[in-house]
XYZ file of C-alpha atoms in Angstrom:
202
model
C -17.337 87.373 15.631
C -15.277 83.702 15.013
C -12.953 83.476 18.434
C -10.256 81.764 16.176
C -7.406 84.038 15.387
C -6.996 85.333 11.798
C -3.871 85.190 9.286
C -3.314 88.622 7.753
C -0.618 88.661 4.922
C 0.960 92.338 4.752
C 2.209 93.039 1.269
C 4.428 96.360 1.672
C 8.221 96.718 0.057
C 9.264 99.050 2.407
C 11.195 97.357 4.854
C 10.296 99.922 7.953
C 6.538 100.233 7.504
C 6.716 96.506 6.812
C 7.962 95.482 9.914
C 5.868 98.183 11.666
C 2.744 97.034 10.656
C 3.684 93.367 11.221
C 4.758 94.075 14.923
C 1.590 96.477 15.345
C -0.711 93.457 13.811
C 0.933 90.530 15.929
C -0.153 92.338 19.276
C -3.562 92.341 18.419
C -5.635 89.150 20.136
C -7.408 88.229 17.288
C -4.737 88.010 15.356
C -2.871 84.422 15.465
C -0.446 84.974 12.219
C 1.326 87.729 10.572
C 3.356 87.165 7.540
C 5.445 89.636 5.600
C 5.402 89.383 1.752
C 8.413 90.445 0.574
C 8.953 89.181 -2.979
C 6.382 90.679 -4.915
C 7.147 88.320 -8.058
C 6.345 85.580 -5.963
C 3.298 86.633 -4.352
C 0.884 84.808 -6.145
C 2.327 81.565 -4.997
C 2.710 82.882 -0.871
C -0.560 84.121 -0.931
C -2.312 80.896 -2.764
C -0.010 78.751 0.212
C -1.145 81.115 3.202
C -4.717 81.310 2.273
C -4.987 84.538 4.665
C -8.202 86.054 6.063
C -7.022 89.852 5.145
C -3.974 90.606 2.883
C -3.012 94.662 3.658
C -1.221 96.111 0.489
C 0.058 99.233 -0.880
C -2.127 99.606 -3.748
C 0.864 101.141 -5.616
C 2.669 97.948 -5.936
C 0.575 96.551 -8.445
C 0.223 100.428 -10.203
C -2.162 102.050 -8.011
C -5.257 99.487 -8.996
C -8.293 98.974 -7.707
C -9.560 96.192 -5.140
C -11.212 94.263 -8.352
C -8.048 94.439 -9.974
C -5.586 93.592 -6.989
C -8.477 90.502 -6.356
C -8.018 89.210 -10.082
C -3.965 90.091 -10.139
C -3.827 88.195 -6.668
C -6.268 85.204 -7.645
C -8.093 85.526 -4.295
C -11.432 84.219 -3.624
C -14.476 86.730 -2.196
C -13.398 85.675 1.278
C -10.352 87.334 1.323
C -10.464 90.844 2.797
C -8.431 93.375 0.786
C -7.613 96.513 3.082
C -5.332 99.112 1.413
C -2.495 100.841 3.299
C -2.481 104.392 2.537
C -0.002 106.799 2.615
C -1.728 110.230 1.782
C -5.213 111.788 1.123
C -5.108 111.959 -2.448
C -7.773 109.661 -4.104
C -10.061 109.014 -1.040
C -12.748 108.091 -3.341
C -10.793 105.626 -4.809
C -9.764 103.906 -1.918
C -13.303 103.357 -0.793
C -14.127 100.294 -3.020
C -11.517 98.248 -0.537
C -12.751 96.041 2.284
C -11.109 98.720 4.907
C -8.280 101.195 4.608
C -5.490 101.671 6.907
C -3.451 104.890 6.873
C 0.299 105.034 7.471
C -0.726 107.574 10.427
C -3.523 105.511 12.019
C -2.708 104.984 16.106
C -3.021 101.224 17.447
C -6.391 101.782 18.217
C -7.726 102.791 14.917
C -5.773 99.871 13.201
C -7.019 97.662 15.654
C -11.048 98.949 15.527
C -9.977 98.989 11.427
C -9.251 95.496 11.142
C -11.395 94.056 13.865
C -14.592 95.679 11.623
C -13.307 94.205 8.737
C -12.705 90.883 9.528
C -15.795 90.914 11.210
C -17.806 91.841 7.829
C -15.813 88.600 6.098
C -17.068 86.039 9.004
C -20.302 87.217 8.321
C -20.396 87.074 4.676
C -18.025 83.555 4.816
C -21.032 82.282 7.036
C -23.024 82.552 3.623
C -20.913 80.707 1.962
C -22.754 77.254 0.010
C -21.707 73.901 1.742
C -20.887 70.995 -0.686
C -22.690 68.345 -1.089
C -20.985 64.773 0.033
C -21.161 63.910 -4.098
C -19.345 67.241 -4.495
C -16.900 66.440 -1.448
C -16.382 63.146 -3.173
C -15.925 64.310 -6.851
C -13.229 66.841 -5.316
C -11.569 64.638 -3.428
C -11.209 62.879 -6.931
C -10.289 65.964 -8.746
C -6.954 66.307 -6.342
C -5.875 63.457 -6.408
C -5.307 64.274 -9.940
C -8.083 62.166 -11.885
C -9.313 63.610 -15.476
C -13.070 63.848 -16.129
C -13.382 60.440 -17.801
C -11.992 58.748 -14.477
C -14.141 60.656 -12.350
C -16.901 59.678 -14.722
C -16.034 56.130 -14.549
C -15.101 56.091 -10.391
C -17.934 57.155 -9.971
C -20.782 55.419 -12.495
C -21.080 58.777 -14.096
C -21.338 60.405 -17.424
C -18.306 62.754 -18.083
C -21.331 65.479 -18.389
C -22.267 65.425 -15.060
C -19.208 65.120 -13.629
C -17.748 68.415 -15.333
C -21.575 69.930 -13.863
C -19.872 68.824 -10.429
C -16.371 70.504 -10.864
C -18.021 73.849 -11.973
C -19.971 73.868 -8.890
C -17.796 73.003 -6.547
C -15.161 75.694 -8.473
C -18.408 78.227 -7.877
C -19.353 77.234 -4.167
C -16.091 77.619 -2.722
C -15.109 80.691 -5.306
C -11.456 78.530 -6.100
C -11.029 77.925 -9.641
C -7.171 76.209 -9.524
C -6.249 72.734 -8.460
C -4.026 74.188 -6.012
C -6.446 75.742 -4.408
C -8.758 73.238 -4.108
C -5.868 70.864 -2.944
C -4.972 73.225 -0.130
C -8.823 73.618 0.820
C -9.103 69.906 0.917
C -6.115 69.538 3.099
C -7.055 71.702 4.931
C -10.830 70.310 5.842
C -9.325 66.721 6.158
C -11.073 65.771 3.235
C -7.540 63.829 1.739
C -4.051 63.073 3.249
C -0.951 64.915 1.452
C 0.204 61.683 1.046
C -2.739 60.807 -1.649
C -1.800 63.302 -3.685
C 0.458 63.206 -7.241
C 1.731 66.269 -8.199
C -0.157 67.374 -11.669
C -0.401 70.880 -13.900
C -3.117 73.682 -13.679
């Protein structure tokens, strides 16, 4: 597994449980940062900014939903692992859809073992992600700078249809469908400087 330390997000409204999880997880050598998601109303924005490797969440927070529903509600890409925080032994079949399960009575070593297996699986999955071509990177830069499809087409001397096709391929490859998500990707990968980006509505 990659030696890069992971960023984890803990979504749990119970103060004592959340703090306990944050403490235990922050002690693990493979974890670089653990962030608390306290305000459920703002959880989508927080996750979009943090771009964590894994989200540990009590499914009851969003209405006891499945992993698929949580991924959609939180606008998570496929590279982000979703780990269920389970309080009891009810609905064991339901939790099988999650990338991993951490139970409230698990020992520290069990939590670490579960987490490492999950992140290793996600790391292998990420390595299969398609790379953007040089042209797609150029189009991505134009997108996050706020250019319209017509402006992109004119700037790169291509048709509007080709510009739209490039944008569609970029979102498919990166599994990111929002302008803010693409902007974060471009900044993290040093494709653009934050000073070059102007505010734009989604």
